[in-house]
């Protein structure tokens, strides 16, 4: 919903009138991919998303987005499977963070995103220092995502717990916090955070619209 709304808004603002984006969505059964990542079967995730990318390109897509932070782990495999650009979510975040003059940010996301190097190293390539919560805090963030947020459950207690974790990241010098799971944006907004929040889905969508509309 966030991607569809923002991309269409930016297209309308740029082109005027009632213009909207030509867009294609390939949505996979989340249980399927969730089981694969928890079983560490990333090669199968790669094949699944690369196949989806090829089909979208065949249908006329000029630009591909993997609308998830965690699944951008296989972005390189998707890029090799297609001939159109694939806009990595961490590159969109990195550019937006640098434009805000920040150098050090906290990262919230799934355990895969917080602990594996594919995301933190991509942000580091933009000259950013990335800090993540302590182990027990990472487990809480991860559990809330999969037990609550992906099921549409929003709990005030979880919002409060996330806010405390953000406070700790700010105390470590984080100038902002990356909401590095698109579902976190359902729970946390700027009013819940001691530092500016950097919503990955929104910033990815903004970057995609800018890329697609570029002269």
Short mmCIF file of C-alpha atoms in Angstrom, two decimals:
data_model
loop_
_atom_site.label_atom_id
_atom_site.label_comp_id
_atom_site.label_asym_id
_atom_site.label_seq_id
_atom_site.Cartn_x
_atom_site.Cartn_y
_atom_site.Cartn_z
CA UNK A 1 0.00 0.00 0.00
CA UNK A 2 2.82 2.40 0.92
CA UNK A 3 4.68 1.76 -2.33
CA UNK A 4 1.57 2.07 -4.49
CA UNK A 5 0.44 5.27 -2.78
CA UNK A 6 3.77 7.10 -2.79
CA UNK A 7 4.83 6.17 -6.31
CA UNK A 8 1.47 7.26 -7.74
CA UNK A 9 1.53 10.49 -5.73
CA UNK A 10 4.97 11.41 -7.03
CA UNK A 11 4.01 10.61 -10.62
CA UNK A 12 0.90 12.77 -10.32
CA UNK A 13 2.91 15.63 -8.79
CA UNK A 14 5.48 15.46 -11.59
CA UNK A 15 3.17 14.90 -14.58
CA UNK A 16 0.05 16.65 -13.32
CA UNK A 17 -3.61 15.96 -13.88
CA UNK A 18 -4.73 12.45 -12.99
CA UNK A 19 -1.52 10.72 -14.07
CA UNK A 20 -0.46 7.58 -12.23
CA UNK A 21 2.32 5.03 -12.59
CA UNK A 22 2.20 2.04 -14.89
CA UNK A 23 2.96 -0.67 -12.34
CA UNK A 24 3.07 -4.42 -11.94
CA UNK A 25 3.03 -6.34 -8.65
CA UNK A 26 4.16 -9.93 -8.23
CA UNK A 27 3.09 -10.97 -4.74
CA UNK A 28 4.30 -14.28 -3.34
CA UNK A 29 2.70 -16.40 -0.62
CA UNK A 30 4.49 -15.13 2.47
CA UNK A 31 4.33 -18.46 4.27
CA UNK A 32 6.35 -19.99 1.44
CA UNK A 33 9.21 -17.51 1.66
CA UNK A 34 9.07 -17.31 5.45
CA UNK A 35 9.60 -21.07 5.70
CA UNK A 36 12.51 -20.87 3.27
CA UNK A 37 14.41 -18.15 5.14
CA UNK A 38 13.90 -19.81 8.52
CA UNK A 39 15.30 -23.01 7.00
CA UNK A 40 18.26 -21.05 5.55
CA UNK A 41 17.24 -22.08 2.03
CA UNK A 42 18.27 -18.82 0.39
CA UNK A 43 19.09 -20.41 -2.96
CA UNK A 44 15.41 -21.28 -3.32
CA UNK A 45 14.45 -17.73 -2.38
CA UNK A 46 16.81 -16.52 -5.12
CA UNK A 47 15.23 -18.78 -7.72
CA UNK A 48 11.73 -17.73 -6.67
CA UNK A 49 12.39 -13.99 -6.82
CA UNK A 50 14.60 -14.17 -9.90
CA UNK A 51 11.79 -15.99 -11.68
CA UNK A 52 9.33 -13.32 -10.59
CA UNK A 53 11.72 -10.63 -11.82
CA UNK A 54 12.02 -12.25 -15.24
CA UNK A 55 8.24 -12.51 -15.54
CA UNK A 56 7.78 -8.85 -14.60
CA UNK A 57 10.40 -7.83 -17.14
CA UNK A 58 8.63 -9.93 -19.78
CA UNK A 59 5.42 -8.07 -18.92
CA UNK A 60 7.14 -4.75 -19.58
CA UNK A 61 8.72 -3.63 -16.31
CA UNK A 62 11.55 -1.12 -16.79
CA UNK A 63 12.59 -1.07 -13.11
CA UNK A 64 12.33 -3.73 -10.40
CA UNK A 65 11.95 -3.33 -6.64
CA UNK A 66 12.14 -6.07 -4.04
CA UNK A 67 9.68 -4.53 -1.59
CA UNK A 68 11.29 -6.00 1.49
CA UNK A 69 14.50 -5.35 3.39
CA UNK A 70 15.27 -8.97 4.26
CA UNK A 71 14.69 -10.30 0.76
CA UNK A 72 17.09 -7.76 -0.74
CA UNK A 73 19.69 -10.26 0.40
CA UNK A 74 19.11 -11.93 -2.98
CA UNK A 75 19.02 -8.66 -4.93
CA UNK A 76 22.25 -9.55 -6.72
CA UNK A 77 20.80 -12.81 -7.97
CA UNK A 78 17.72 -11.02 -9.27
CA UNK A 79 19.95 -8.43 -10.99
CA UNK A 80 21.86 -11.19 -12.78
CA UNK A 81 18.60 -12.79 -13.94
CA UNK A 82 17.18 -9.67 -15.62
CA UNK A 83 18.35 -6.90 -17.92
CA UNK A 84 16.53 -3.99 -16.22
CA UNK A 85 17.72 -2.13 -13.11
CA UNK A 86 16.94 -3.48 -9.64
CA UNK A 87 16.87 -0.68 -7.06
CA UNK A 88 18.30 -2.03 -3.80
CA UNK A 89 16.40 -0.78 -0.76
CA UNK A 90 19.59 -0.10 1.22
CA UNK A 91 20.93 2.09 -1.60
CA UNK A 92 17.75 4.17 -1.45
CA UNK A 93 18.16 4.43 2.32
CA UNK A 94 21.86 5.25 2.09
CA UNK A 95 21.28 8.13 -0.29
CA UNK A 96 18.42 9.51 1.81
CA UNK A 97 20.42 9.28 5.03
CA UNK A 98 23.42 11.05 3.53
CA UNK A 99 21.14 13.77 2.16
CA UNK A 100 20.02 14.38 5.75
CA UNK A 101 23.63 14.86 6.84
CA UNK A 102 23.66 11.82 9.12
CA UNK A 103 26.71 9.63 9.56
CA UNK A 104 25.65 7.12 12.22
CA UNK A 105 22.30 5.33 12.32
CA UNK A 106 20.61 2.58 14.28
CA UNK A 107 19.03 -0.35 12.45
CA UNK A 108 15.87 -2.24 13.37
CA UNK A 109 14.70 -5.17 11.26
CA UNK A 110 14.47 -8.92 11.16
CA UNK A 111 17.29 -10.89 12.71
CA UNK A 112 18.54 -11.58 9.18
CA UNK A 113 18.72 -7.87 8.33
CA UNK A 114 20.30 -6.81 11.62
CA UNK A 115 22.84 -9.62 11.93
CA UNK A 116 23.83 -10.65 8.41
CA UNK A 117 26.25 -8.41 6.50
CA UNK A 118 24.31 -7.89 3.27
CA UNK A 119 22.37 -4.87 4.55
CA UNK A 120 24.80 -3.24 6.97
CA UNK A 121 27.64 -3.46 4.47
CA UNK A 122 25.46 -1.89 1.77
CA UNK A 123 24.77 1.06 4.08
CA UNK A 124 28.44 1.20 5.06
CA UNK A 125 29.32 1.57 1.37
CA UNK A 126 27.51 4.91 1.53
CA UNK A 127 29.90 6.04 4.26
CA UNK A 128 27.54 5.28 7.13
CA UNK A 129 28.20 3.72 10.51
CA UNK A 130 25.45 1.30 11.52
CA UNK A 131 24.66 0.17 15.06
CA UNK A 132 22.21 -2.57 15.98
CA UNK A 133 20.48 -3.40 19.28
CA UNK A 134 21.86 -5.83 21.82
CA UNK A 135 21.21 -9.53 21.22
CA UNK A 136 18.16 -9.82 23.48
CA UNK A 137 16.75 -6.66 21.95
CA UNK A 138 17.30 -8.02 18.45
CA UNK A 139 15.37 -11.13 19.40
CA UNK A 140 12.46 -9.01 20.64
CA UNK A 141 12.41 -6.89 17.48
CA UNK A 142 12.51 -10.03 15.32
CA UNK A 143 9.78 -11.80 17.31
CA UNK A 144 7.41 -8.84 17.13
CA UNK A 145 7.83 -8.66 13.36
CA UNK A 146 6.97 -12.30 12.69
CA UNK A 147 4.52 -13.00 15.51
CA UNK A 148 2.64 -9.72 15.33
CA UNK A 149 3.32 -7.24 12.53
CA UNK A 150 3.21 -9.59 9.53
CA UNK A 151 -0.14 -10.80 10.92
CA UNK A 152 -1.50 -7.26 11.25
CA UNK A 153 -1.29 -7.24 15.06
CA UNK A 154 -0.28 -3.89 16.57
CA UNK A 155 0.34 -3.87 20.33
CA UNK A 156 1.05 -0.84 22.47
CA UNK A 157 3.45 -2.89 24.58
CA UNK A 158 5.50 -3.69 21.49
CA UNK A 159 5.52 -0.04 20.44
CA UNK A 160 6.82 0.90 23.88
CA UNK A 161 9.50 -1.81 23.73
CA UNK A 162 10.67 -0.60 20.32
CA UNK A 163 10.78 2.98 21.60
CA UNK A 164 13.04 1.93 24.48
CA UNK A 165 15.36 0.14 22.07
CA UNK A 166 15.51 3.25 19.90
CA UNK A 167 16.40 5.27 23.01
CA UNK A 168 19.33 2.92 23.62
CA UNK A 169 20.52 3.27 20.02
CA UNK A 170 20.34 7.05 20.34
CA UNK A 171 22.41 6.80 23.52
CA UNK A 172 25.06 4.99 21.44
CA UNK A 173 25.23 7.96 19.11
CA UNK A 174 22.69 7.03 16.44
CA UNK A 175 21.47 10.21 14.74
CA UNK A 176 18.49 8.42 13.24
CA UNK A 177 16.98 4.93 13.17
CA UNK A 178 16.36 2.88 10.05
CA UNK A 179 13.04 1.05 10.15
CA UNK A 180 14.67 -1.77 8.23
CA UNK A 181 11.58 -3.92 7.93
CA UNK A 182 8.69 -2.52 5.96
CA UNK A 183 6.18 -3.78 8.55
CA UNK A 184 7.79 -1.74 11.33
CA UNK A 185 6.32 1.36 9.71
CA UNK A 186 2.90 0.07 10.75
CA UNK A 187 3.96 0.31 14.41
CA UNK A 188 6.54 3.09 14.76
CA UNK A 189 6.42 6.71 13.61
CA UNK A 190 8.42 9.81 14.41
CA UNK A 191 6.41 10.54 17.55
CA UNK A 192 7.58 7.24 19.05
CA UNK A 193 11.28 7.93 18.54
CA UNK A 194 13.92 10.01 20.28
CA UNK A 195 15.69 10.48 16.93
CA UNK A 196 14.40 10.86 13.35
CA UNK A 197 12.98 7.66 11.88
CA UNK A 198 14.02 6.53 8.41
CA UNK A 199 11.13 4.47 6.99
CA UNK A 200 12.56 2.04 4.46
CA UNK A 201 9.41 1.38 2.42
CA UNK A 202 8.61 5.07 2.03
CA UNK A 203 12.17 6.04 1.12
CA UNK A 204 12.47 3.12 -1.31
CA UNK A 205 9.23 4.18 -2.99
CA UNK A 206 10.39 7.80 -3.20
CA UNK A 207 13.66 6.70 -4.80
CA UNK A 208 11.85 4.44 -7.26
CA UNK A 209 9.55 7.25 -8.38
CA UNK A 210 12.52 9.58 -8.77
CA UNK A 211 14.43 6.96 -10.78
CA UNK A 212 11.48 6.21 -13.04
CA UNK A 213 10.76 9.91 -13.70
CA UNK A 214 14.38 10.94 -14.25
CA UNK A 215 15.07 12.58 -17.60
#
